[in-house]
Each structure stands twice: as C-alpha cells, then as structure tokens.
C-alpha cells in the first residue's frame, strides 16, 4: 500500500491560488503597518502644529524620548520586570490552581453541586472590590498584587474548565471503561486530553485578565511597576510618562498573548486545533 | 462441542431511572452462550439490545437478575470481555497505532509482546501504512477495522459487537463482516453480535436470538444449521431465505429488512 502522507504534485491552478493568497496576506500586513505609521505621523503633526496640546496629549517623539531617558537612567527595566513577574505569577497560579480545582469538582460531582451557588456569586462579584481586603491581609506589596491578578482569573478558569470537563463525550468514557479503567485513568486517558483545547483557551483568557488584576493592584499599592508609573505620571501631570507606560504595557500584553498562541500550537495536536 | 457456559444471563430486567421518569428497557431475558459460539441478537430499534451488552460487560447493573461470566459473577471491565461499541470512538488526538494500544495501556498490559501483537494485527488488516495517521484521515471502514484491532489487541475471549458494522456502506460491510467472522473463528473467540440486519445475523451466527419491542423479552431462538460454511456461502445457501423469512415475520416486519 502506498504511503498516505506523500505530498502531492502541485497543479498550476493550485500554484496560482497559493500565489494569490500569499499576495493578499502581504498586502494586508503592509496596510496594517502603514495604518500604524500614519496614525503616529498624524499624532506627531497635530502636536507640532498645536492642533492638540502636547502637554496633555503627549506625542510619539516625546514618548520615545521619555522611554529612552528612563531606559538610560536604568529604572524602566526594573518597572517592566516587576510588572511582568507579577503578571506571569498571577497568570500561572490562576491557571494551575483553577485547573486543579476544576479537576476536583469533576472528580466529585457532589462537591461541585454543593459549591455551585458559591462559585456563581464569586464569579459575578467585581474582584477589584477585594483589593483593600488583600492589602490589609497580605500587606501592601507584591503579594497583594499577585493575589489580585489571581483573584480575577481564578473563578473564571474553574468555571470554564469544569464546564469543559463535564461535557466530555460519555461514550468515550464508556469506551475506556470497557477496558476496566479507573476514575484516574478516565481522567488521564480521556477527560484531560479531550479538554486540552479548553484548558489552553482558558490560558488565553487568563493572560488578559491577569494584566487587569496586576495593573489594578499596582494602582492600589503604588510602589513599583508600569501600573505605578501610570498612576504616578497622572498625579504629577507628566502625560509623557503615562503614555509611555501604556504603550509599553500594550506591547508586553500582546507579546504574552502571542506566547500563549505559540504554546497552543506546540501543545494541542493539529487534529484538535480549532482552525 | 458446547461444553463450557461462557455467558449466563438469568432473568435479567432493566429499568432506567431518571428525574423525568422510568424507562423499562428489558423486561425479562435469560440465555446462555457457550464457548466458541457466535450468537446474534436482533430486535427492533430501541428495544434494549445495547443495554443487554452493557449488562454482560458489567458496565450497567441490571435492576434484577444474575450475570455470570465463565462461572463468576460479572465485574466492571472484566479482562475476558472485548466490547465494540456502536461507534468507533477513536480518539482524534491519538494516531491509529496509539489508538489500538489504548486497551493495553488501560489494562496496564503494554509489553513488547502485546505491542508486537497489535502491530501484527495492523499489518494483517491493511492499516500498517496508516499507523501514524490520525483517525480523521481514515475512511469509515478503516476506522471500523482500527476499532476492532483496539478490541482484539487485549486478546478477549468474549467479544461483544454492537452494530459494529452499521457505519459502513453495503459492499464494505459484506467484506468487513466476512473478515471479522474469519478472525473470530480463527482465534476461537466467543462472540455476541447485536444487529438489526437479519441477513447479517443469519450469515454470521450459530444462533439468533430475536427480541420483542421495548421492554425486551426473548421472542424466539434459532439454531442456524450451516456450520462450517463461510458467510458468503451461507448467503447463497437455499436454507438462507427460509431462516430470513422466519426471523422477519417474528420481528413483525414486512417488505424490506
Ligand atoms: N443511560 C440511559 N438512561 C436512560 N434511558 C436509557 C439509557 N440508555 C438507554 N436508555 C433507554 O433504554 C431503551 C433501550 O436502549 P438501548 O440503547 O439498549 O436500545 P437498542 O436496542 O440498542 O437501540 P438501537 O437499535 O437504536 O441501538 C431506549 O428507550 C433508551 O432510550
Ligand atoms: Mg444500540
């Protein structure tokens, strides 16, 4: 029997099609880049021509100057480092603890039924309201900020992952039970692998949520980090500093999201990927 | 020939309970299957055939009655049983070879010898070239064979086949059933096949059990007296039509099967 995975010869129609979509992709990328450059140019021009007040609206060159000055005096990397560390910690804790709790709830349906109303209430509670409690209990430091990042992502993760686990195809479970599988084996051989996409999806949502939690935490505690810089810049009316911090934040958040997308490609086999 | 009782069902009844009500799936069914025998169960759709297999495999506890496997009360996931469910349920995140090893893994029985046996089965059933493919790259018939290999790899002595061939088109179905019939006879396994294809049941089995509509009761038992013939020879045998008409009448069907 011939090898089913041999690449087929490319027909001229296919080659033309591939060329067309490649060209389309290049054009879209080009337009995306041009749009960004155009916006920055317009902003800079508006500031120079005094259509807007650069003291309040800042401008791309002023932001660049601020970033390079902070970079030279050395404390920019420190602030970036602190915020990234807090976010990654909150994100990992939220995902790991959330998934673990979801597995426990799957393991014991009765526990899940008992806890359901509590989870629903905790989920609808605006977690930011808990900030002052964390600060009093844990102290105004990195601990409180990470806890804030964790609090925001934890409950959603538990609910999402548990929902996925409990929807696992009952017949797939029955299949491994025909081989005498224990509950641990059902979890290991069916429920977890079948839900890998759900879990990785929870990761994607959590990245965004952890940033929100950490920045809010830094607003409240205000010692170091990009959130702190934003608040501080606002208080001393240095809009260049505020804008620079927000720019860097946007860049970091996007980078981290891409990291998770990359992880998804590595972890989830192509047959289970949604696209 | 028919010495040892492999399966004994005594006055099995099954009522499913749920919040919305009670469903009586099986009223009272008793039968035995002997070593090396091939028994078919036919019955109208939804009459409780899958339920009976599930009870034999120990996955569903009957509301009343006794199930004995090789002289012992049945336990969940008994090693002697190989159960092919109504669909193939190949795991899409495993390759074909990894899928065929699933049963051995779960039974903690994956050794170089058992792996080699599974690989030999893959070669015998023309799936070797696809061992590293994923299930969605295979046709329905190939998937069905992969599921059969997954079951056979654990070397069960009792095979429970639930409409195992229903996903196949008629031509593939004929050849796959023939293959499977040969394999089962070859390894000397005892088999219980659930089907609603009357000709399939007559072509394959030593005995046909006919069930009533839900709640299932045993309506008739037919000994098919064509031992030693292949399923294709049976289909051409003059007796075939008379068995067919008999069973069809008992099922209350007229016209096509
Ligand atoms: N887990 C369950 N809970 C409640 N009712 C069930 C359950 N499984 C089956 N039933 C009901 O029991 C009856 C018999 O089901 P079963 O699957 O055994 O029938 P079947 O003969 O295999 O049907 P088919 O020919 O369609 O495969 C059906 O009415 C079904 O709705
Ligand atoms: Mg059925």
Coordinates of C-alpha atoms in Angstrom, one line a residue, chain A residues 1-2 4-5 169 171-172 174-181 185 189-190 193-194 269-272, chain B residues 54 59 76-77 83 85 89 91-94 102-103 105-108 129-130 132 134 136-137 150:
Chain A
X1 CA 0.0 0.0 0.0
X2 CA 1.3 3.4 -0.9
X4 CA -0.8 8.1 2.5
X5 CA 1.3 11.1 3.6
X169 CA -18.3 12.6 25.4
X171 CA -19.3 7.3 25.1
X172 CA -15.5 7.9 25.0
X174 CA -17.6 4.3 28.4
X175 CA -15.1 3.0 25.9
X176 CA -12.1 3.2 28.3
X177 CA -14.4 1.7 31.0
X178 CA -14.9 -1.4 28.8
X179 CA -11.2 -1.9 29.4
X180 CA -11.7 -1.6 33.1
X181 CA -10.4 2.0 33.5
X185 CA -7.4 6.6 34.1
X189 CA -6.7 8.9 29.1
X190 CA -9.9 10.7 28.1
X193 CA -6.6 15.1 26.6
X194 CA -10.0 15.7 25.2
X269 CA -2.1 18.4 18.3
X270 CA -3.2 19.7 14.9
X271 CA -6.2 17.4 14.8
X272 CA -7.7 19.2 17.9
Chain B
X54 CA -23.7 -3.3 28.6
X59 CA -20.9 -1.6 32.8
X76 CA -16.8 -4.0 35.5
X77 CA -14.3 -4.1 32.7
X83 CA -16.6 -4.7 23.8
X85 CA -19.4 0.0 20.9
X89 CA -14.8 6.3 19.2
X91 CA -9.6 9.3 19.9
X92 CA -8.8 12.2 17.5
X93 CA -5.7 13.2 19.4
X94 CA -4.1 9.7 19.1
X102 CA -5.4 2.2 24.3
X103 CA -6.9 -1.0 25.8
X105 CA -2.4 0.8 28.3
X106 CA -5.6 1.0 30.4
X107 CA -5.2 -2.6 31.5
X108 CA -1.5 -1.9 32.3
X129 CA 0.7 2.2 6.3
X130 CA -1.7 4.4 8.3
X132 CA 0.9 7.2 12.2
X134 CA -4.9 10.4 12.7
X136 CA -9.9 11.8 10.6
X137 CA -7.6 10.8 7.8
X150 CA -8.1 -2.0 19.6

